[in-house]
Coordinates of C-alpha atoms in Angstrom, one line a residue:
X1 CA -173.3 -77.7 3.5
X2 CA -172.0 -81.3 3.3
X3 CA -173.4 -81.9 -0.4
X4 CA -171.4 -79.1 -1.2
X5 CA -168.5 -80.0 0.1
X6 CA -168.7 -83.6 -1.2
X7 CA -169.4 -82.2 -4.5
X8 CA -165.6 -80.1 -4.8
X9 CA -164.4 -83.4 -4.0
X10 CA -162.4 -85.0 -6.7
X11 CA -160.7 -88.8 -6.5
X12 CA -159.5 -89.2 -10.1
X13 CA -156.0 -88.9 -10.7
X14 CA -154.9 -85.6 -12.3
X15 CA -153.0 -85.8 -15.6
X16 CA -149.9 -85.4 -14.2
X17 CA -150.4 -88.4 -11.6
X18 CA -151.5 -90.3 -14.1
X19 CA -148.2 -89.5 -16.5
X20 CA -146.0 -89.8 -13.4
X21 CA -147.3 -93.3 -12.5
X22 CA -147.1 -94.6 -15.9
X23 CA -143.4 -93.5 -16.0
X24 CA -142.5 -95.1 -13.0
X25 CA -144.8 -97.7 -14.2
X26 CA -142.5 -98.3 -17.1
X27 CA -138.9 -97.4 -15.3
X28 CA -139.9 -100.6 -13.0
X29 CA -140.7 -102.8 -15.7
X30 CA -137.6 -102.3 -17.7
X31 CA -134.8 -101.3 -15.2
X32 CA -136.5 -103.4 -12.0
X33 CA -138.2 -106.3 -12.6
X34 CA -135.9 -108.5 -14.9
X35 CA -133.3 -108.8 -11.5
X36 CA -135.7 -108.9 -8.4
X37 CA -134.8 -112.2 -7.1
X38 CA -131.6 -112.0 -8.6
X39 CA -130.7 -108.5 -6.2
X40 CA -132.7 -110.3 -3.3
X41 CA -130.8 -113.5 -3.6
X42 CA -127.0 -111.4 -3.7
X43 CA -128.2 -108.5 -1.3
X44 CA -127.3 -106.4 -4.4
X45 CA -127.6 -103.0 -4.1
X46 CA -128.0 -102.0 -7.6
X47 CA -126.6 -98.0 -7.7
X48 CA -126.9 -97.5 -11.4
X49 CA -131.0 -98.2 -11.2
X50 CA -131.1 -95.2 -9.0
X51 CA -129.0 -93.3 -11.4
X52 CA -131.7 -94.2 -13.7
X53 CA -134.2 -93.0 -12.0
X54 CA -132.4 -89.8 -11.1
X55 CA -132.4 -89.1 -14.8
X56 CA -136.1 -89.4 -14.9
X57 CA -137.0 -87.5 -12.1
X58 CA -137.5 -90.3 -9.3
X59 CA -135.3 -89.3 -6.8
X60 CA -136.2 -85.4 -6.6
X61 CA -139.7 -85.3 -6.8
X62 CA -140.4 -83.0 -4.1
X63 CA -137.5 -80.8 -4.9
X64 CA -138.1 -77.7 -6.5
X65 CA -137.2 -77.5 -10.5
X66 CA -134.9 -74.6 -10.3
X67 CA -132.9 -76.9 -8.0
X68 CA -132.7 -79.5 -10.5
X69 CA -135.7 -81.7 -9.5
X70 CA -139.1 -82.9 -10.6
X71 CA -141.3 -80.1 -8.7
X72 CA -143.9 -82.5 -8.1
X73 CA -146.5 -82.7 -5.0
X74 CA -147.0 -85.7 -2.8
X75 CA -149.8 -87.1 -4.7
X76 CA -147.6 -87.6 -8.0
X77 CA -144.7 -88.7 -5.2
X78 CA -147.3 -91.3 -3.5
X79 CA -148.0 -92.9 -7.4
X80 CA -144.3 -93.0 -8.4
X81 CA -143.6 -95.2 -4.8
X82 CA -146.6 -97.6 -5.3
X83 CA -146.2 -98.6 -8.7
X84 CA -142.1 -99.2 -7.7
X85 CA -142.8 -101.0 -4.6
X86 CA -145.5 -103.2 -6.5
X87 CA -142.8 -104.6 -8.3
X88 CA -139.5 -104.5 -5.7
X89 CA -140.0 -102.7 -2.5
X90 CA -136.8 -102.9 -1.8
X91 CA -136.3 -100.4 -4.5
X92 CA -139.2 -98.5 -3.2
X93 CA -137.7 -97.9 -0.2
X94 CA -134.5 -97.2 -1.2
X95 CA -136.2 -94.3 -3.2
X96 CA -138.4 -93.2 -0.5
X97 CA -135.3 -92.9 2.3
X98 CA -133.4 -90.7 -0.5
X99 CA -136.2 -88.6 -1.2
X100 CA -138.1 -88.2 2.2
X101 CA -134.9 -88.3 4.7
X102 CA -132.2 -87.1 3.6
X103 CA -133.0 -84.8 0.8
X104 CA -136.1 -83.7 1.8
X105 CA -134.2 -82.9 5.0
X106 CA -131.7 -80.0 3.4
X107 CA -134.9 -79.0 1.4
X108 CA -136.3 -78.3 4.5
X109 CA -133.4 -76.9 7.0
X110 CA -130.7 -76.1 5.1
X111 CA -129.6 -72.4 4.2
X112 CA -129.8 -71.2 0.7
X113 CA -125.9 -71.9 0.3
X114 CA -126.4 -75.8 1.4
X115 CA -129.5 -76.1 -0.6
X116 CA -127.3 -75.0 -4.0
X117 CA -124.5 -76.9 -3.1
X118 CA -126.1 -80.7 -2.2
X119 CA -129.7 -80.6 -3.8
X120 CA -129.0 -80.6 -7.5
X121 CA -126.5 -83.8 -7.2
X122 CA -129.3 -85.1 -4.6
X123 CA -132.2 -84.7 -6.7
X124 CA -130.3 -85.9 -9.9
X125 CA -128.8 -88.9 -8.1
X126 CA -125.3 -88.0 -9.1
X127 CA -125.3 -88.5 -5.3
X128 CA -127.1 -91.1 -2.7
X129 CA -128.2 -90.0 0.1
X130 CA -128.1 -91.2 3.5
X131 CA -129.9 -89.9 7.2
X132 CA -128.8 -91.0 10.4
X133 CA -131.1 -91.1 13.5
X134 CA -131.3 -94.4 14.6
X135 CA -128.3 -96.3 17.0
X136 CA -127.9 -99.4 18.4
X137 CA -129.7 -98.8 21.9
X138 CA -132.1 -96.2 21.0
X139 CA -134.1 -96.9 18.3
X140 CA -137.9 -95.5 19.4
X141 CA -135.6 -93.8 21.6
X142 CA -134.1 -91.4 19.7
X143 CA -133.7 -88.6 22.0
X144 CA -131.4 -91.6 24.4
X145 CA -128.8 -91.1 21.4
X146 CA -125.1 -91.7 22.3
X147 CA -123.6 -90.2 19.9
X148 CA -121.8 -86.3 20.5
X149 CA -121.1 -83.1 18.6
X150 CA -118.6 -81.4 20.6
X151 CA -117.9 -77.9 19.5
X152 CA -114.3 -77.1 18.5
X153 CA -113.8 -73.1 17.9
X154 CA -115.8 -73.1 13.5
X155 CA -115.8 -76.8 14.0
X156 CA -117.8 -79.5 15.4
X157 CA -115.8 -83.1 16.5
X158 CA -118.1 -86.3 16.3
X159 CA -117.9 -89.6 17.9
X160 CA -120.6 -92.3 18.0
X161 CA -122.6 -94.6 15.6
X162 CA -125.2 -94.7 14.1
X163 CA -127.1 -98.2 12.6
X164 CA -129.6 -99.7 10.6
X165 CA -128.5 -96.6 8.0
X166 CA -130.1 -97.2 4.5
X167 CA -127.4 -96.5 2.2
X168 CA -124.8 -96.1 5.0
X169 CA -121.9 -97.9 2.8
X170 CA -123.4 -96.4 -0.5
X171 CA -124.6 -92.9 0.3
X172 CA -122.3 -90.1 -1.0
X173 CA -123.7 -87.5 1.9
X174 CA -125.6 -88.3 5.3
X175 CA -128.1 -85.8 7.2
X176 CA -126.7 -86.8 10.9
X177 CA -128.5 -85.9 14.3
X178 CA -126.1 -85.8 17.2
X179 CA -126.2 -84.7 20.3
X180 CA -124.9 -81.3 21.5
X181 CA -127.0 -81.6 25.2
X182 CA -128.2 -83.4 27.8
X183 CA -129.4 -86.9 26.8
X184 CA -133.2 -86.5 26.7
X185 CA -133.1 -83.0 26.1
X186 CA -135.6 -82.7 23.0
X187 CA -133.6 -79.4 22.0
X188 CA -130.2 -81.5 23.0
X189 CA -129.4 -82.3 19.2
X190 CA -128.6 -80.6 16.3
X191 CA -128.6 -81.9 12.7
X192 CA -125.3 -81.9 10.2
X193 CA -124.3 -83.0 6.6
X194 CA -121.1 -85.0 6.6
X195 CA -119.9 -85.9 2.8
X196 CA -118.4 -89.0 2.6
X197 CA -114.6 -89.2 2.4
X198 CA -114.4 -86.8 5.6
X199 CA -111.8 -88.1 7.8
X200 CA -113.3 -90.1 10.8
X201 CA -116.3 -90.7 8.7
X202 CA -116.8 -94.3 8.0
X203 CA -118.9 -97.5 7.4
X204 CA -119.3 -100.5 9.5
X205 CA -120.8 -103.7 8.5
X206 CA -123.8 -104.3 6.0
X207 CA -126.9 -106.2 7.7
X208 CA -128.2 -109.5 6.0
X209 CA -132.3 -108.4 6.5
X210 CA -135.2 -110.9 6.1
X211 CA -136.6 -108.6 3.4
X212 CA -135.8 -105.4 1.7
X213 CA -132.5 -107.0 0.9
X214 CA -131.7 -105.1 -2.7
X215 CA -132.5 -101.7 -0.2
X216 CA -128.7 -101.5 1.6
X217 CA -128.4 -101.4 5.5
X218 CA -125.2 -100.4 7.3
X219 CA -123.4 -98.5 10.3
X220 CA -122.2 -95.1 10.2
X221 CA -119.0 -94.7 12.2
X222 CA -117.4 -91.5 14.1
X223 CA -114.4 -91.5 15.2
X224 CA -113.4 -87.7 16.0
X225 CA -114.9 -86.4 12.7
X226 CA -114.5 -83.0 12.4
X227 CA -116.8 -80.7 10.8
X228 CA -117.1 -77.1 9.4
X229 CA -119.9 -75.6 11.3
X230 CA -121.2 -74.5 7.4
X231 CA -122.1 -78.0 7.7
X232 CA -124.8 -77.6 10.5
X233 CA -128.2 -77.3 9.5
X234 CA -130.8 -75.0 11.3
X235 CA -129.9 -73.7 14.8
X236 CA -127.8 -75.9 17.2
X237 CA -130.5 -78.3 19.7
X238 CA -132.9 -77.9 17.0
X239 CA -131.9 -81.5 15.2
X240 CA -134.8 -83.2 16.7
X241 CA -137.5 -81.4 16.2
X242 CA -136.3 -80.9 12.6
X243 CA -136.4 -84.7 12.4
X244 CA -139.8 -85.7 13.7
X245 CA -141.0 -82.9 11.0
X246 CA -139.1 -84.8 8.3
X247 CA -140.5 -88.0 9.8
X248 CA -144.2 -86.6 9.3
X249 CA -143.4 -86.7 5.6
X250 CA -141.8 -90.1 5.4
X251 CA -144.5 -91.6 7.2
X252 CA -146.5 -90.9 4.2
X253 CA -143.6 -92.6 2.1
X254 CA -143.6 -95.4 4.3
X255 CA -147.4 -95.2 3.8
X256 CA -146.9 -95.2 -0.4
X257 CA -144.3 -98.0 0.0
X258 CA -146.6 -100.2 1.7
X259 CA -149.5 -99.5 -1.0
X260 CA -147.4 -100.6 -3.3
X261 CA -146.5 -104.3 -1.3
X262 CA -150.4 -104.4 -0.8
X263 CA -151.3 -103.9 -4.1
X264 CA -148.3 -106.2 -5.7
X265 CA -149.3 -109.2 -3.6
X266 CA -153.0 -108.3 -3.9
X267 CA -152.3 -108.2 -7.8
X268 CA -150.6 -111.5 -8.1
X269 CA -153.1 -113.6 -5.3
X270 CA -156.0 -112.1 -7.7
X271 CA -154.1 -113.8 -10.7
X272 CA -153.2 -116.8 -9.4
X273 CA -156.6 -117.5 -8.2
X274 CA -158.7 -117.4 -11.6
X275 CA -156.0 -119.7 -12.7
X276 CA -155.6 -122.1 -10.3
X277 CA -158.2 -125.1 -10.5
X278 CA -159.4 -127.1 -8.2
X279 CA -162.3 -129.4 -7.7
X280 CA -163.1 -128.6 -10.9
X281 CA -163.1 -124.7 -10.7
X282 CA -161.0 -121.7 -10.1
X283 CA -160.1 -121.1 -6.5
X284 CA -161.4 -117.8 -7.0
X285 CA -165.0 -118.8 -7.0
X286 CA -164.8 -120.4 -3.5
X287 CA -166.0 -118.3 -0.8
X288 CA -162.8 -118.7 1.3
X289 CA -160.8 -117.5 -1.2
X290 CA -162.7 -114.7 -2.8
X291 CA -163.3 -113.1 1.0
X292 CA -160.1 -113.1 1.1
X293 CA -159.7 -111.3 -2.1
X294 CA -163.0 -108.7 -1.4
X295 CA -161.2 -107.8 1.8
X296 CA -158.2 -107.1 0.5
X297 CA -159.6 -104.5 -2.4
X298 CA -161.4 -102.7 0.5
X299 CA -158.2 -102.1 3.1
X300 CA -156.2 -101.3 -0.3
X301 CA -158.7 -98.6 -1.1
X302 CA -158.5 -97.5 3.1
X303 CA -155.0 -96.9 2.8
X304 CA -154.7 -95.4 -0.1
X305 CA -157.5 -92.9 0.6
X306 CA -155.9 -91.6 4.0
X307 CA -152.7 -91.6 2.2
X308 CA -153.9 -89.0 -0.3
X309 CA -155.4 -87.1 2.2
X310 CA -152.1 -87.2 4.2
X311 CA -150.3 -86.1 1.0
X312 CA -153.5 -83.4 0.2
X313 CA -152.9 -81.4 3.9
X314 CA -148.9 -81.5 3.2
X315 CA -149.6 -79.9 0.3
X316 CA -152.0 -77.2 1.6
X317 CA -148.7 -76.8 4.3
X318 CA -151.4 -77.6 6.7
X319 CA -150.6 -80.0 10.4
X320 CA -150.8 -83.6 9.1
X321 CA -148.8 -85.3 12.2
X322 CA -152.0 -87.4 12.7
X323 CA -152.9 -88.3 9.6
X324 CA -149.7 -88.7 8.4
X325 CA -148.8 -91.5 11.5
X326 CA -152.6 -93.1 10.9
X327 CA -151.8 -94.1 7.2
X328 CA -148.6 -94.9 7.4
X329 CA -149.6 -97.4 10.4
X330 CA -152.9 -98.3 8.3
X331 CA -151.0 -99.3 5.4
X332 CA -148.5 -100.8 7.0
X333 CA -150.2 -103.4 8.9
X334 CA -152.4 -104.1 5.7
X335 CA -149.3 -104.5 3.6
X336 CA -148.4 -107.4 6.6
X337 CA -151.6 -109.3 6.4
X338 CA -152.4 -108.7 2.7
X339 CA -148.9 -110.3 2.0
X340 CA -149.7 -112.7 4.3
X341 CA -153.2 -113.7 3.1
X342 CA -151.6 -113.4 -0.3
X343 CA -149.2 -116.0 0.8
X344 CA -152.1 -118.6 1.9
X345 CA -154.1 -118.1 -1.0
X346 CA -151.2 -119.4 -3.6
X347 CA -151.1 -122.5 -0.9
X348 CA -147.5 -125.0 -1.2
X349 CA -146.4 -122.5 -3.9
X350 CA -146.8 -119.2 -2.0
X351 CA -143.4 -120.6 -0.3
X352 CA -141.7 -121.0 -2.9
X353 CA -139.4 -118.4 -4.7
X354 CA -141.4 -119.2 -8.3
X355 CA -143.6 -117.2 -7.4
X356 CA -144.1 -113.1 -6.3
X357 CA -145.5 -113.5 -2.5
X358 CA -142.6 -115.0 -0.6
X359 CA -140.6 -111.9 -1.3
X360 CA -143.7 -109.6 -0.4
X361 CA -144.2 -111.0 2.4
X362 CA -140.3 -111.0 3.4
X363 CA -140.5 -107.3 2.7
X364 CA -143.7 -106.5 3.9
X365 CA -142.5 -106.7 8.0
X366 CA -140.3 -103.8 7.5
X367 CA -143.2 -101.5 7.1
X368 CA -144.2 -101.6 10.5
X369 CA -141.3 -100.9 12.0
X370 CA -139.3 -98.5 9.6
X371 CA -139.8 -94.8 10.2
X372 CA -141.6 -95.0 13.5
X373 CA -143.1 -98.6 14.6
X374 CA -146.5 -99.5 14.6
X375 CA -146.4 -98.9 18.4
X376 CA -145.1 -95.3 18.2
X377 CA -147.6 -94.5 16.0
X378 CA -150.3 -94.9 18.3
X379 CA -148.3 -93.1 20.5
X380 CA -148.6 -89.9 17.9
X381 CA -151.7 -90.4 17.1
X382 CA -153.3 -90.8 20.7
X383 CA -151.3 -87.5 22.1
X384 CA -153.0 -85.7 19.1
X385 CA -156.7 -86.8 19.8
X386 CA -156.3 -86.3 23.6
X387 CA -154.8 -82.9 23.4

């Protein structure tokens, strides 16, 4: 029985991975790489490379074609993340957030009348998107959030904040969780799309990060914003459970995003190795160094392989709230220490901004704590085996 299961098993990339990384492959080359350090430097948040990428299909891969996206699967979505994030995971995140949270959260719980009216300009990038769980005092929290939908007769009035926001100055439309209960209440919150330009909608400052600084950070403000109640999606006090299912998803994002860092600063550490010379010889042939190296190839190829089978149960629709929280807090902690090892193994000039690692491992830390800390994912995966 288990030969013949192991013999349906199939690890090569399809055809269509394989053309889908090689376009994002190329899109990072041309469009990414020439400004990296020049972004990181300015905290630049470079809008016109996602419109870029909208045009080729980056930032609507999971949406369906007839809503003017890619129709692609989350193996083909894992592949276009990595080879971004190898280059500037700042990028890759940005593009993760827009597809996972926001978008991907309309996809999922908005009615057919939403879907038509935000998708196509979501999946094209003719908009950015934005999602809003997170506030300043209840970040693992969530379901502590301060900030209130009151209903108002076909309206809803909302007041609060909401931080650490990717695209919260940029982002033409945010998917906002509120609360319409008791604090605590796991069916106290409901979930709405608030277009920017709404009155009472606003931003509030940008943050200056350690890392991920091309990927933009900001406040989203309330002050008695008033919304049609066409602008709820799903049933009121069902905002958080929507969200931990769209978190399930972007945990495998997260996941691809920190494949990518891993295999960048993997990438350049193997490089810079052969070349460097000392005591007569590469670095790479001293046993410190090339242990280094050897275990670094094998946690690359762990993550990646619980990734894809993450990515192959949300395809089959099947439960993947374990796997999903074990890869993305696999990869992310390898992501830390590969970038970290990565670091060490370019010695003096592994500080330095001349070469690739020091930005890795700036943007490496974010990993572990966007999406769901390391710390909360144990927390998922524990009250899964222990059921």
């Amino acid at each position: 029985m288990i030969t013949e299961t192991l013999s349906t098993m199939n690890f090569d990339y399809s055809e269509t991975q394989k053309m889908v990384a090689e376009a994002a492959k190329e899109f990072a080359q041309q469009y990414i790489f020439p400004h990296v350090m020049e972004w990181d430097e300015s905290q630049t948040f470079p809008i016109e490379v996602f419109k870029k990428a909208g045009e080729l299909g980056f930032m609507g891969v999971l949406v369906p074609e007839e809503l003017g996206g890619s129709g692609l699967g989350y193996h083909e979505y894992i592949a276009i993340l990595e080879e971004i994030s190898k280059v500037d995971p700042a990028i890759g995140l940005s593009v993760a957030a827009h597809n996972s949270l926001c978008t991907n959260h309309i996809l999922s719980f908005g009615n057919e009348e939403q879907k038509q009216r935000w998708i196509p300009k979501l999946a094209t990038a003719e908009w950015i998107g934005a999602w809003g769980l997170t506030e300043h005092n209840t970040g693992s929290d969530a379901g502590g959030m301060n900030t209130t939908a009151v209903r108002d007769g076909d309206h809803w009035i909302l007041n609060g904040a909401k931080n650490f926001i990717t695209h919260g100055i940029s982002g033409d439309i945010a998917v906002v969780i509120a609360r319409t209960g008791e604090k605590g209440d796991s069916h106290g919150m409901t979930a709405f799309a608030i277009e920017k330009g709404t009155p009472g909608f606003s931003s509030g400052k940008k943050e200056d990060k350690l890392g991920m600084r091309a990927s933009e950070t900001a406040e989203l403000i309330f002050s008695n914003c008033r919304i049609p109640d066409a602008n709820r999606l799903g049933e009121v006090g069902d905002g958080f459970i929507q969200s931990m299912k769209v978190l399930d998803g972007g945990r495998i994002s997260i996941g691809a995003l920190s494949l990518g860092v891993s295999k960048g600063a993997y990438e350049a550490a193997l490089k810079y190795s052969k070349e460097r010379v000392q005591f007569g010889k590469p670095i790479s042939e001293f046993q410190g160094v090339s242990f280094k190296l050897a275990d670094m190839a094998t946690e690359i190829e762990a993550s990646e392989l619980l990734l894809h089978k993450a990515a192959f149960l949300k395809n089959e629709g099947r439960t993947m709230t374990k796997l999903s929280a074990m890869s993305k807090m696999y990869a992310s902690e390898v992501c830390v220490k590969i970038a970290n090892d990565a670091v060490q193994i370019h010695g003096g000039y592994g500080y330095t901004k001349d070469f690739p690692v020091e930005k890795f491992y700036r943007d490496a830390k974010l990993c572990t704590i966007g999406e769901g800390t390391t710390e909360i994912q144990k927390v998922v995966i524990s009250r899964n085996i222990l059921k």
